[in-house]
PDB file of N, CA and C in Angstrom:
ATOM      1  N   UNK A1172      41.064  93.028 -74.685  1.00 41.00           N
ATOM      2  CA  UNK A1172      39.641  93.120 -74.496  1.00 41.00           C
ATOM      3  C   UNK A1172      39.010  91.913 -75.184  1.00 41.00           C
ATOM      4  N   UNK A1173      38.383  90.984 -74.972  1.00 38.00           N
ATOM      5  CA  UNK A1173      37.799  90.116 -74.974  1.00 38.00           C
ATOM      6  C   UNK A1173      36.383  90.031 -74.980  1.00 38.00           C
ATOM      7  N   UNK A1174      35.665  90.263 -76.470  1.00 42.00           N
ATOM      8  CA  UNK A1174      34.378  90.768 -76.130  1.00 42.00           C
ATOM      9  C   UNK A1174      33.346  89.359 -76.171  1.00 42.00           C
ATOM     10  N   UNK A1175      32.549  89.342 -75.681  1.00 42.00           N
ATOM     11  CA  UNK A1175      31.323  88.435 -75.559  1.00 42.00           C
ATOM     12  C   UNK A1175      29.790  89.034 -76.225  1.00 42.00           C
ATOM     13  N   UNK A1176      29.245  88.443 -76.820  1.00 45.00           N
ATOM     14  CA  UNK A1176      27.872  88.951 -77.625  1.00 45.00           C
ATOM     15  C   UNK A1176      26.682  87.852 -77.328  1.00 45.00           C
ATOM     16  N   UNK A1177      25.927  88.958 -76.457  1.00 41.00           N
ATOM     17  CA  UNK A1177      25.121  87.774 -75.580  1.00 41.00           C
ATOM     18  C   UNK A1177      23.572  87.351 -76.170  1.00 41.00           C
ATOM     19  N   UNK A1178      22.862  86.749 -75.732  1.00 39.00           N
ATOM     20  CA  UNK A1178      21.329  86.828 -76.287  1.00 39.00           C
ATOM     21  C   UNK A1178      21.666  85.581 -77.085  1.00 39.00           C
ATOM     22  N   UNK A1179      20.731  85.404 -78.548  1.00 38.00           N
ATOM     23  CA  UNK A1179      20.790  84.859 -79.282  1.00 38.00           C
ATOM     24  C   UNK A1179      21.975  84.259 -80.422  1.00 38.00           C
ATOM     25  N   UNK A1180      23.025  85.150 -80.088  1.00 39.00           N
ATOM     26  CA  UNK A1180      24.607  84.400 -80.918  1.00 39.00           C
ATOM     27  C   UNK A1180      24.876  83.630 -79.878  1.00 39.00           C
ATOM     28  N   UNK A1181      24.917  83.856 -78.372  1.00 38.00           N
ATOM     29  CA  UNK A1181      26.161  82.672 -77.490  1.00 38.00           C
ATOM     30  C   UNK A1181      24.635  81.266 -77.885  1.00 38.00           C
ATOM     31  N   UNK A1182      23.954  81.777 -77.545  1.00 35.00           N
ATOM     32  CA  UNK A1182      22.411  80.431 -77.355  1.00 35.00           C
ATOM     33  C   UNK A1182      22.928  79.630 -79.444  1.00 35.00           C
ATOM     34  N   UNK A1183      23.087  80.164 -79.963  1.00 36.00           N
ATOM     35  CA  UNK A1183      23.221  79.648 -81.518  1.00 36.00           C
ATOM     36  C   UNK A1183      24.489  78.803 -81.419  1.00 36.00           C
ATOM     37  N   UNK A1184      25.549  79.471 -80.708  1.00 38.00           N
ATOM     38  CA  UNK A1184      27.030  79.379 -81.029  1.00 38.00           C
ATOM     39  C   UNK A1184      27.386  77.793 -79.849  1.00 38.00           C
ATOM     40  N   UNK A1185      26.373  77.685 -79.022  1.00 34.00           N
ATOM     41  CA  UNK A1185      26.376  77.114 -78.006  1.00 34.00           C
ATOM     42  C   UNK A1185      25.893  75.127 -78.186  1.00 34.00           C
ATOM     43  N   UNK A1186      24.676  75.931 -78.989  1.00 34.00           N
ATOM     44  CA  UNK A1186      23.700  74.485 -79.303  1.00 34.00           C
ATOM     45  C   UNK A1186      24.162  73.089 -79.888  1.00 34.00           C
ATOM     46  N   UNK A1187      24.237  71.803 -79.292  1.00 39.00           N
ATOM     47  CA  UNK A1187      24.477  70.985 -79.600  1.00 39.00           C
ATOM     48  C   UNK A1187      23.979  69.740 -80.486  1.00 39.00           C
ATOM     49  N   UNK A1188      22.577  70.265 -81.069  1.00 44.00           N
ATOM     50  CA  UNK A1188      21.683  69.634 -81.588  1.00 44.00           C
ATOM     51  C   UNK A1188      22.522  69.930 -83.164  1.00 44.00           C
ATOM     52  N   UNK A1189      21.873  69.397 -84.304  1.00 48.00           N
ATOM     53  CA  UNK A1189      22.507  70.005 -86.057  1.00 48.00           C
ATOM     54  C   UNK A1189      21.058  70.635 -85.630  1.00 48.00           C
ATOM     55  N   UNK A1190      21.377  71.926 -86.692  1.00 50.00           N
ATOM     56  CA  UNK A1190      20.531  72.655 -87.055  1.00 50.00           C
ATOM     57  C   UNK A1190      20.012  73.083 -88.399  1.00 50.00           C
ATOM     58  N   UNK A1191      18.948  73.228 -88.486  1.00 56.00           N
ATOM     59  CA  UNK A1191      18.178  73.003 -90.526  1.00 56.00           C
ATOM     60  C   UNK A1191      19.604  74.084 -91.316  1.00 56.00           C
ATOM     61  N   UNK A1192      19.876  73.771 -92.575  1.00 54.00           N
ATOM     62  CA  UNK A1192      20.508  74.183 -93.294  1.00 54.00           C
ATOM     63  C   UNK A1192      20.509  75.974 -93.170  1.00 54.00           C
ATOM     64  N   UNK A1193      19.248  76.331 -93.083  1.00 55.00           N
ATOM     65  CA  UNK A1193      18.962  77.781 -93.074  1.00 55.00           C
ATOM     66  C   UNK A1193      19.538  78.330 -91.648  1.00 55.00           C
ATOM     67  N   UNK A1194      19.265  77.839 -90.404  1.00 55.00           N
ATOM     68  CA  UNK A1194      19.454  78.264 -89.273  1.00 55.00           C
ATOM     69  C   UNK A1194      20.818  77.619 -88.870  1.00 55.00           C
ATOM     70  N   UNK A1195      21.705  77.722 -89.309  1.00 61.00           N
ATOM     71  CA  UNK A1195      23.364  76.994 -89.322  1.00 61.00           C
ATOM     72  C   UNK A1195      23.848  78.226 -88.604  1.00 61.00           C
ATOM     73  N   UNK A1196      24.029  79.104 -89.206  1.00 71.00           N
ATOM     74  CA  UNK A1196      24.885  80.412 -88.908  1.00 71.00           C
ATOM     75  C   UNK A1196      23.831  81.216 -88.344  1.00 71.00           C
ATOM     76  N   UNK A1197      24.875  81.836 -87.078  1.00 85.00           N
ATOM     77  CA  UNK A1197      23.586  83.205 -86.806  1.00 85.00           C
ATOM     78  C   UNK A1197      23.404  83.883 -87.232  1.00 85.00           C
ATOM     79  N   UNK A1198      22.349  84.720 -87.147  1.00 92.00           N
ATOM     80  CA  UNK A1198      21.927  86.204 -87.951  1.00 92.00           C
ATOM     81  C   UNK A1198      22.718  87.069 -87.507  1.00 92.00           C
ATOM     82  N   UNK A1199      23.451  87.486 -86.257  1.00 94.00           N
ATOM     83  CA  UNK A1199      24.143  88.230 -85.836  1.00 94.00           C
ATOM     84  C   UNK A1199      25.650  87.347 -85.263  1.00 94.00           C
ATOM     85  N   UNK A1200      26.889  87.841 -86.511  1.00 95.00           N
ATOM     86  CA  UNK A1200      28.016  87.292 -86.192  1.00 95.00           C
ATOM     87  C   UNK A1200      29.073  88.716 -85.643  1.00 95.00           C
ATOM     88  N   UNK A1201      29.977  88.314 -84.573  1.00 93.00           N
ATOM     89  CA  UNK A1201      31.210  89.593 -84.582  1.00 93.00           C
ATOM     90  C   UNK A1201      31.906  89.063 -85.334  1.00 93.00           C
ATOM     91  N   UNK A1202      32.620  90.044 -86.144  1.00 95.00           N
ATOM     92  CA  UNK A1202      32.833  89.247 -87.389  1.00 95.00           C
ATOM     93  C   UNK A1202      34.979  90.014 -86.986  1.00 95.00           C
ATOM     94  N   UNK A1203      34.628  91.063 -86.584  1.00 94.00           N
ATOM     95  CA  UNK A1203      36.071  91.530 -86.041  1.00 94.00           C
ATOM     96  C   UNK A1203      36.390  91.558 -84.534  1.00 94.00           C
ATOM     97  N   UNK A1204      37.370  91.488 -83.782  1.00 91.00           N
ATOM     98  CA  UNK A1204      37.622  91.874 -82.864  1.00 91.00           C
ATOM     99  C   UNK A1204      39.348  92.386 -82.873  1.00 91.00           C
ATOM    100  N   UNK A1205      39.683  93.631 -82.299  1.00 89.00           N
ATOM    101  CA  UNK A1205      40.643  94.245 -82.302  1.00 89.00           C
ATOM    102  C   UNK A1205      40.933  95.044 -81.258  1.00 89.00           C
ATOM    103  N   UNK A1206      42.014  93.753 -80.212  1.00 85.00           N
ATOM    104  CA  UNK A1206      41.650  94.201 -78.717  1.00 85.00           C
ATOM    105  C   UNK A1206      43.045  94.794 -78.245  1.00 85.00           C
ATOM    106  N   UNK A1207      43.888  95.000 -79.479  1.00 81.00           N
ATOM    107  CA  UNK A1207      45.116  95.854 -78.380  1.00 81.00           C
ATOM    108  C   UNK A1207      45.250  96.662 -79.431  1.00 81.00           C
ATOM    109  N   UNK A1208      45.123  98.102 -79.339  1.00 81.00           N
ATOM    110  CA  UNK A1208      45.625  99.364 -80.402  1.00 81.00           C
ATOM    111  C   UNK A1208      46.839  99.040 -80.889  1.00 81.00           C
ATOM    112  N   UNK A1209      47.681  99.783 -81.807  1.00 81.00           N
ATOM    113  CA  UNK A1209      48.913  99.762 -82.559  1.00 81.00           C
ATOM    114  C   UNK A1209      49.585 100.606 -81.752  1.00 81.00           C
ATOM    115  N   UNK A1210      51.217 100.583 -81.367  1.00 77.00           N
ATOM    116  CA  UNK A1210      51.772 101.625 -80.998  1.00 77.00           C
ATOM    117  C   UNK A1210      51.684 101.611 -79.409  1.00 77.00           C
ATOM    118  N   UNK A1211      52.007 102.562 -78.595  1.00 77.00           N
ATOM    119  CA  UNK A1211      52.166 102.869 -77.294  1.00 77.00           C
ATOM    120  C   UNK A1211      50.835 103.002 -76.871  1.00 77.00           C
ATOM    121  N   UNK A1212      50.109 102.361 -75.829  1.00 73.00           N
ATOM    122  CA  UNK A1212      49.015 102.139 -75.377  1.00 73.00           C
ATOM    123  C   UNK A1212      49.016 102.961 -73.982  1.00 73.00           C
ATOM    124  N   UNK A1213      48.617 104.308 -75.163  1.00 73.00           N
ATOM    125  CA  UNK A1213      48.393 105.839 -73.484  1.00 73.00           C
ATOM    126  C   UNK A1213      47.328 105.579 -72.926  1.00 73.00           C
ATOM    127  N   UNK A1214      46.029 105.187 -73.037  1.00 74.00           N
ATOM    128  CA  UNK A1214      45.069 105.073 -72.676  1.00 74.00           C
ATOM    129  C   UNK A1214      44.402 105.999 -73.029  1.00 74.00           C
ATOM    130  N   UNK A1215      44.702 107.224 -74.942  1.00 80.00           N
ATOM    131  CA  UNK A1215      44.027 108.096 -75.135  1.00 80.00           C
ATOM    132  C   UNK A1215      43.185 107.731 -76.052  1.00 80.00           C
ATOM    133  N   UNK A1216      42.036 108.520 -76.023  1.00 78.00           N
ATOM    134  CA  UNK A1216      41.199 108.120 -76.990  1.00 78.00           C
ATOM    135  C   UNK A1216      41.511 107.813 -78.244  1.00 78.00           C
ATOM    136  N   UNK A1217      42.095 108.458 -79.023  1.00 79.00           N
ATOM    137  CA  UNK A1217      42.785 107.613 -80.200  1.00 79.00           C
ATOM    138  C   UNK A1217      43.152 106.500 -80.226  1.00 79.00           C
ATOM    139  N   UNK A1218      43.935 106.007 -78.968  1.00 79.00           N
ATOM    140  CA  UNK A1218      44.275 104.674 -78.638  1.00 79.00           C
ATOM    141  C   UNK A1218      43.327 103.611 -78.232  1.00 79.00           C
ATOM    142  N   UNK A1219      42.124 103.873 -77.421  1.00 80.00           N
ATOM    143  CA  UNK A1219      41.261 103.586 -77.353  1.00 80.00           C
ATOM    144  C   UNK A1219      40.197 102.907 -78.133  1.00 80.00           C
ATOM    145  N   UNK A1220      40.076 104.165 -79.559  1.00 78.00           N
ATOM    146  CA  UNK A1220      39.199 104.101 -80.564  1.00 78.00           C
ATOM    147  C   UNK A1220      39.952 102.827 -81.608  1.00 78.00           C
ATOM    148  N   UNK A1221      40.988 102.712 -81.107  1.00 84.00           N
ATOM    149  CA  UNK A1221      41.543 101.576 -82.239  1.00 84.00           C
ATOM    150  C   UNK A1221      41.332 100.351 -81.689  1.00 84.00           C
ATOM    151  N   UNK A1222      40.783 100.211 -80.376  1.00 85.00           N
ATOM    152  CA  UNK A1222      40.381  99.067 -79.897  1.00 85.00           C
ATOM    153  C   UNK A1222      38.999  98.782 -80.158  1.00 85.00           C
ATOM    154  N   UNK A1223      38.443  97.669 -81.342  1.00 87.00           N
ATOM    155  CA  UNK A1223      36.819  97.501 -80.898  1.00 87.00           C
ATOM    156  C   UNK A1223      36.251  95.912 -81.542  1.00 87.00           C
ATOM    157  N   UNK A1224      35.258  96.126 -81.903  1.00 93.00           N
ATOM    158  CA  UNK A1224      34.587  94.584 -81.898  1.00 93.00           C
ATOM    159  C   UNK A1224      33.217  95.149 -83.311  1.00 93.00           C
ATOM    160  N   UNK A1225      33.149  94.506 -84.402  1.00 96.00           N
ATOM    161  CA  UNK A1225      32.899  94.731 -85.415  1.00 96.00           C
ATOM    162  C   UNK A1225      31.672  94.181 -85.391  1.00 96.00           C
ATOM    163  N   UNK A1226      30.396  94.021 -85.253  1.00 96.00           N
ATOM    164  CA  UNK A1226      28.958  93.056 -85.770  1.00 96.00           C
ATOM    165  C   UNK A1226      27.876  93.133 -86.689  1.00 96.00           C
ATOM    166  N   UNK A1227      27.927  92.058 -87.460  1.00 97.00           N
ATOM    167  CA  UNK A1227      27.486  91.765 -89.013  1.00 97.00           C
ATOM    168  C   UNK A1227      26.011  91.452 -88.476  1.00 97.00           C
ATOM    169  N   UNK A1228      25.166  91.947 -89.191  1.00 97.00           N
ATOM    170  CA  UNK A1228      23.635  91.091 -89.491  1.00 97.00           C
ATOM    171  C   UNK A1228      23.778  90.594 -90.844  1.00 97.00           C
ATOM    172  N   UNK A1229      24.084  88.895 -91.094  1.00 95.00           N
ATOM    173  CA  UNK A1229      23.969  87.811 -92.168  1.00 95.00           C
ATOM    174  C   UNK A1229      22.611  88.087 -93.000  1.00 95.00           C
ATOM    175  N   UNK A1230      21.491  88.593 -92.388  1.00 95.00           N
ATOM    176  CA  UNK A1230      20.363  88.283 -92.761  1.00 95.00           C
ATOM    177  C   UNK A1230      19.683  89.142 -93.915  1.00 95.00           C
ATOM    178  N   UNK A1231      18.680  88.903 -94.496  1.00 96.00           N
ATOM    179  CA  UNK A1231      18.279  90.290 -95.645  1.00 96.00           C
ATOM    180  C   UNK A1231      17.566  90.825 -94.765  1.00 96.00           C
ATOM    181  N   UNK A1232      17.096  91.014 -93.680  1.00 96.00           N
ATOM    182  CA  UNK A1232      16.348  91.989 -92.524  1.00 96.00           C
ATOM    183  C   UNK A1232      16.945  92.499 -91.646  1.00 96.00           C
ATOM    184  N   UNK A1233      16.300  93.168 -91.030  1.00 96.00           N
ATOM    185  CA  UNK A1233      16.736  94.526 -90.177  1.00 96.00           C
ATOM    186  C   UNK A1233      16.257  93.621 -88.714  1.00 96.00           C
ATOM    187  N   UNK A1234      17.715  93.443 -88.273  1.00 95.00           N
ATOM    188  CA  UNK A1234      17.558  93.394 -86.473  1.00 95.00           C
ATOM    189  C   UNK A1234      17.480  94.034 -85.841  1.00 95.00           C
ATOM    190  N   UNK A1235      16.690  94.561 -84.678  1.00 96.00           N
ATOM    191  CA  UNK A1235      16.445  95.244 -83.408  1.00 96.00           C
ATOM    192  C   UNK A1235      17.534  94.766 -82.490  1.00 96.00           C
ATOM    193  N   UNK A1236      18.392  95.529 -81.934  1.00 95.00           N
ATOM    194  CA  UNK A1236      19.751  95.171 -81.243  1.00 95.00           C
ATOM    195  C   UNK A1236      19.252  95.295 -79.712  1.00 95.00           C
ATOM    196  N   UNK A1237      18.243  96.403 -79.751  1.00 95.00           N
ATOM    197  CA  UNK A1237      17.598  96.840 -77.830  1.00 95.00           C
ATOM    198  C   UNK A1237      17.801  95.596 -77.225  1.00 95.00           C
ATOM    199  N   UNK A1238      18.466  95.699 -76.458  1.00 95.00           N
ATOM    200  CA  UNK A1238      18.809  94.894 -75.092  1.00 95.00           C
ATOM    201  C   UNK A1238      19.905  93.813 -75.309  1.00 95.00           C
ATOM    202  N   UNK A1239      20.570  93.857 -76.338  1.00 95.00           N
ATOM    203  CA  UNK A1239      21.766  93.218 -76.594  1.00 95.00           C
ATOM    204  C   UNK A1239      22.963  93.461 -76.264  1.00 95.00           C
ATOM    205  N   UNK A1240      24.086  92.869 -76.179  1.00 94.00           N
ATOM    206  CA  UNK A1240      24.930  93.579 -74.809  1.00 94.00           C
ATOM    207  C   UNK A1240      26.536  92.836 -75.675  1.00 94.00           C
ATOM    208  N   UNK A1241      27.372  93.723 -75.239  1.00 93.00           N
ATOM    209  CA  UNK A1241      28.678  92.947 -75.968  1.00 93.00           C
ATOM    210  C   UNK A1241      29.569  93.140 -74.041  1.00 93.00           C
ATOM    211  N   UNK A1242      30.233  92.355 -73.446  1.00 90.00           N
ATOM    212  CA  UNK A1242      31.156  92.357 -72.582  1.00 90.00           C
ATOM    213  C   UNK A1242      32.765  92.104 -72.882  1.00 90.00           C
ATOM    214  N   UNK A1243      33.042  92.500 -72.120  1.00 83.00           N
ATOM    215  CA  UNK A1243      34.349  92.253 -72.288  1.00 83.00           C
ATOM    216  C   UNK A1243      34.954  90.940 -70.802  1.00 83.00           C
ATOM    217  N   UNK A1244      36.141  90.846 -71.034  1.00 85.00           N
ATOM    218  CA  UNK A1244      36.359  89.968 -69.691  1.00 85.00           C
ATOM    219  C   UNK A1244      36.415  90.715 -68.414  1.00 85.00           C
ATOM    220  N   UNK A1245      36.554  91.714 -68.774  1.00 84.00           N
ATOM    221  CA  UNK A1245      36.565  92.548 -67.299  1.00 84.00           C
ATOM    222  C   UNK A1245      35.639  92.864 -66.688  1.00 84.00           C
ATOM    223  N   UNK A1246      34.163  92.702 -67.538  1.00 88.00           N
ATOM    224  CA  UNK A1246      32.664  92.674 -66.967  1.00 88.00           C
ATOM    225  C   UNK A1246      32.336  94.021 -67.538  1.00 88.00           C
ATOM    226  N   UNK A1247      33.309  94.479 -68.160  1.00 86.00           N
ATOM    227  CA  UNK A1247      32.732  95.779 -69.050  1.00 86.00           C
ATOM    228  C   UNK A1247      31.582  95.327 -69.701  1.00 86.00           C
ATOM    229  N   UNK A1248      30.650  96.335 -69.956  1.00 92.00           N
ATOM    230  CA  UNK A1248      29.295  95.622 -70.530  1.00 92.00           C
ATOM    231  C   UNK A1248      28.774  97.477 -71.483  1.00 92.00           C
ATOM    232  N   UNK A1249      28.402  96.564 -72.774  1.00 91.00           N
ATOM    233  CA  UNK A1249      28.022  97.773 -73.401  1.00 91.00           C
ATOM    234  C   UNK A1249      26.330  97.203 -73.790  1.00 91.00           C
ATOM    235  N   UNK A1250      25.037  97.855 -73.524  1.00 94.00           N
ATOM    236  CA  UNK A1250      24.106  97.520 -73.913  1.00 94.00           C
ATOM    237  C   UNK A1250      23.554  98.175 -74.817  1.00 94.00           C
ATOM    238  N   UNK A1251      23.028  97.831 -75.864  1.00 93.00           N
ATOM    239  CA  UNK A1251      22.439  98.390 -76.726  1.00 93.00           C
ATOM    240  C   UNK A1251      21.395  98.884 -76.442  1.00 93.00           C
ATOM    241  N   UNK A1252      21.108 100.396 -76.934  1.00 93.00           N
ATOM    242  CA  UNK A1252      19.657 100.719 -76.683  1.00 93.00           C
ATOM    243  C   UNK A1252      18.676 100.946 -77.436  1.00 93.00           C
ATOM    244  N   UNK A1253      17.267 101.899 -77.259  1.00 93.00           N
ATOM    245  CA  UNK A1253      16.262 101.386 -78.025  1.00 93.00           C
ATOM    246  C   UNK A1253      16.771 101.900 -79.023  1.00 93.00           C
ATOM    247  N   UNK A1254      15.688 101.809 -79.964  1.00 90.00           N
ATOM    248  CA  UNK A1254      16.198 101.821 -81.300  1.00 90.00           C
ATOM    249  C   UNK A1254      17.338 101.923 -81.987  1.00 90.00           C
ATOM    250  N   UNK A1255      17.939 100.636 -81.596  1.00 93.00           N
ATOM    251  CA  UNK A1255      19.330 100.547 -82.637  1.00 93.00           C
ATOM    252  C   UNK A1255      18.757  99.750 -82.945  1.00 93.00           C
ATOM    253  N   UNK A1256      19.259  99.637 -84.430  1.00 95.00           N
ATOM    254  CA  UNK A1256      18.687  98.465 -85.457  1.00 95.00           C
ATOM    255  C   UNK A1256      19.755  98.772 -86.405  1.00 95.00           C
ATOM    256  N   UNK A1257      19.841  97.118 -87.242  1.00 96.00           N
ATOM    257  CA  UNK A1257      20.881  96.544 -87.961  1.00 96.00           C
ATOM    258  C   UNK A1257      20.462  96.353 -89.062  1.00 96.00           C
ATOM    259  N   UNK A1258      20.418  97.033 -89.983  1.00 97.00           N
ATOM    260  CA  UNK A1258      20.535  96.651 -91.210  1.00 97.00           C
ATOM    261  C   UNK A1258      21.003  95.427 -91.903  1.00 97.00           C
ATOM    262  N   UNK A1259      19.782  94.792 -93.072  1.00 97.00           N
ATOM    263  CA  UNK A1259      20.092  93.459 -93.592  1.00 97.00           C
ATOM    264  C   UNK A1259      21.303  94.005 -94.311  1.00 97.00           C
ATOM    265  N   UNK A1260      22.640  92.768 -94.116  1.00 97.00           N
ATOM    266  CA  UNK A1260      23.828  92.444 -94.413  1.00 97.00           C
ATOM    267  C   UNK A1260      24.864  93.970 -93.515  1.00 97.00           C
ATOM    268  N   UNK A1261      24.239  94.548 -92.865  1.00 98.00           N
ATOM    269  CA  UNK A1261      24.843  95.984 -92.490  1.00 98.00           C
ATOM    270  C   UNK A1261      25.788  95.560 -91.149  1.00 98.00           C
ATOM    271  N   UNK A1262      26.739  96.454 -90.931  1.00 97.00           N
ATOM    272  CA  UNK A1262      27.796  96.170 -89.958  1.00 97.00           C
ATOM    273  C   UNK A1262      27.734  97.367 -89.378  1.00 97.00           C
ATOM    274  N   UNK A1263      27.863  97.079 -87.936  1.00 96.00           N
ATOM    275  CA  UNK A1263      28.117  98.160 -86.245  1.00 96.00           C
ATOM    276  C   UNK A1263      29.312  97.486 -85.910  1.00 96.00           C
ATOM    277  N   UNK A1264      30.078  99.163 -85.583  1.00 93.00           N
ATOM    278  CA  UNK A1264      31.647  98.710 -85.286  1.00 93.00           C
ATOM    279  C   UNK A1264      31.098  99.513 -83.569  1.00 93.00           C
ATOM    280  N   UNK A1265      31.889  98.687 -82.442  1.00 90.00           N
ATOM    281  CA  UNK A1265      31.870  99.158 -81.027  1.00 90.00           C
ATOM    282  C   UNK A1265      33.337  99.631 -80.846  1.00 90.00           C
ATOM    283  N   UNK A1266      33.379 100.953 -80.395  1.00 86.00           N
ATOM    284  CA  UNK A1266      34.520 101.214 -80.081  1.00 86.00           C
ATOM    285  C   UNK A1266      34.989 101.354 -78.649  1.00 86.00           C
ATOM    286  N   UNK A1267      36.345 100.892 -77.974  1.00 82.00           N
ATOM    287  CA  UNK A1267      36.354 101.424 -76.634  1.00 82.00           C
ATOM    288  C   UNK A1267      36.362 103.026 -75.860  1.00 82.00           C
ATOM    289  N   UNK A1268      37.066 103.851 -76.896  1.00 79.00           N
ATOM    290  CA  UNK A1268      36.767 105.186 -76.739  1.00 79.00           C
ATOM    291  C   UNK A1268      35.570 105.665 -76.808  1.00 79.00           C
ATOM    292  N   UNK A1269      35.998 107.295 -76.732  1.00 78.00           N
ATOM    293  CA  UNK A1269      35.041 108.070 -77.109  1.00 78.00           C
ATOM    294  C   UNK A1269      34.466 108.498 -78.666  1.00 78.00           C
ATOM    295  N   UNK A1270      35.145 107.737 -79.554  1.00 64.00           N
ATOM    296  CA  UNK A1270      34.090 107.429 -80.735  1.00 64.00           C
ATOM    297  C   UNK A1270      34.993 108.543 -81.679  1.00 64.00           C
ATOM    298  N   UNK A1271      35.136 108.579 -82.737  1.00 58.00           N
ATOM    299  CA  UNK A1271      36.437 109.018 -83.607  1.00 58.00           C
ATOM    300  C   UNK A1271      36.468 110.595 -83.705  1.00 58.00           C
TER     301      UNK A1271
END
């Protein structure tokens, strides 16, 4: 699984200009990705849930995630909805299952 984190990290991660000392790193990094489970890959949720994609907010503020989207290569697409929000320095783990 091959995830992609769209919006404002690919536009940061992308830019070819230098950028001011402060705006170097994005506010929102995936900081894990863990795309094949351990062990025999049944396709059960346990197996599943060990597959996911980890994302950090760097910042001392709280990001609004609504309408932010993580893909995978297969065009899997997970969008965030309203009110999710990220806590300054706080981490959201995405799992491929049904959630532990």
């Amino acid at each position: 699984m091959r995830i992609v984190l769209s919006a404002a990290l690919v536009a940061a991660a992308t830019l070819g200009t230098a950028l001011p000392a402060q705006a170097a790193a994005p506010a929102i990094q995936i900081v894990k990705i863990y795309y094949d489970s351990p062990g025999a890959d049944r396709r059960s949720n346990s197996s599943l849930n060990a597959e996911y994609v980890t994302v950090l907010n760097t910042t001392t503020r709280t990001v609004d995630l609504e309408g932010w989207t993580i893909r995978d290569k297969t065009g899997y697409t997970y969008e965030f909805g309203p009110d999710v929000v990220l806590g300054a320095k706080k981490r959201i783990t995405l799992r491929s299952g049904q959630g532990c």
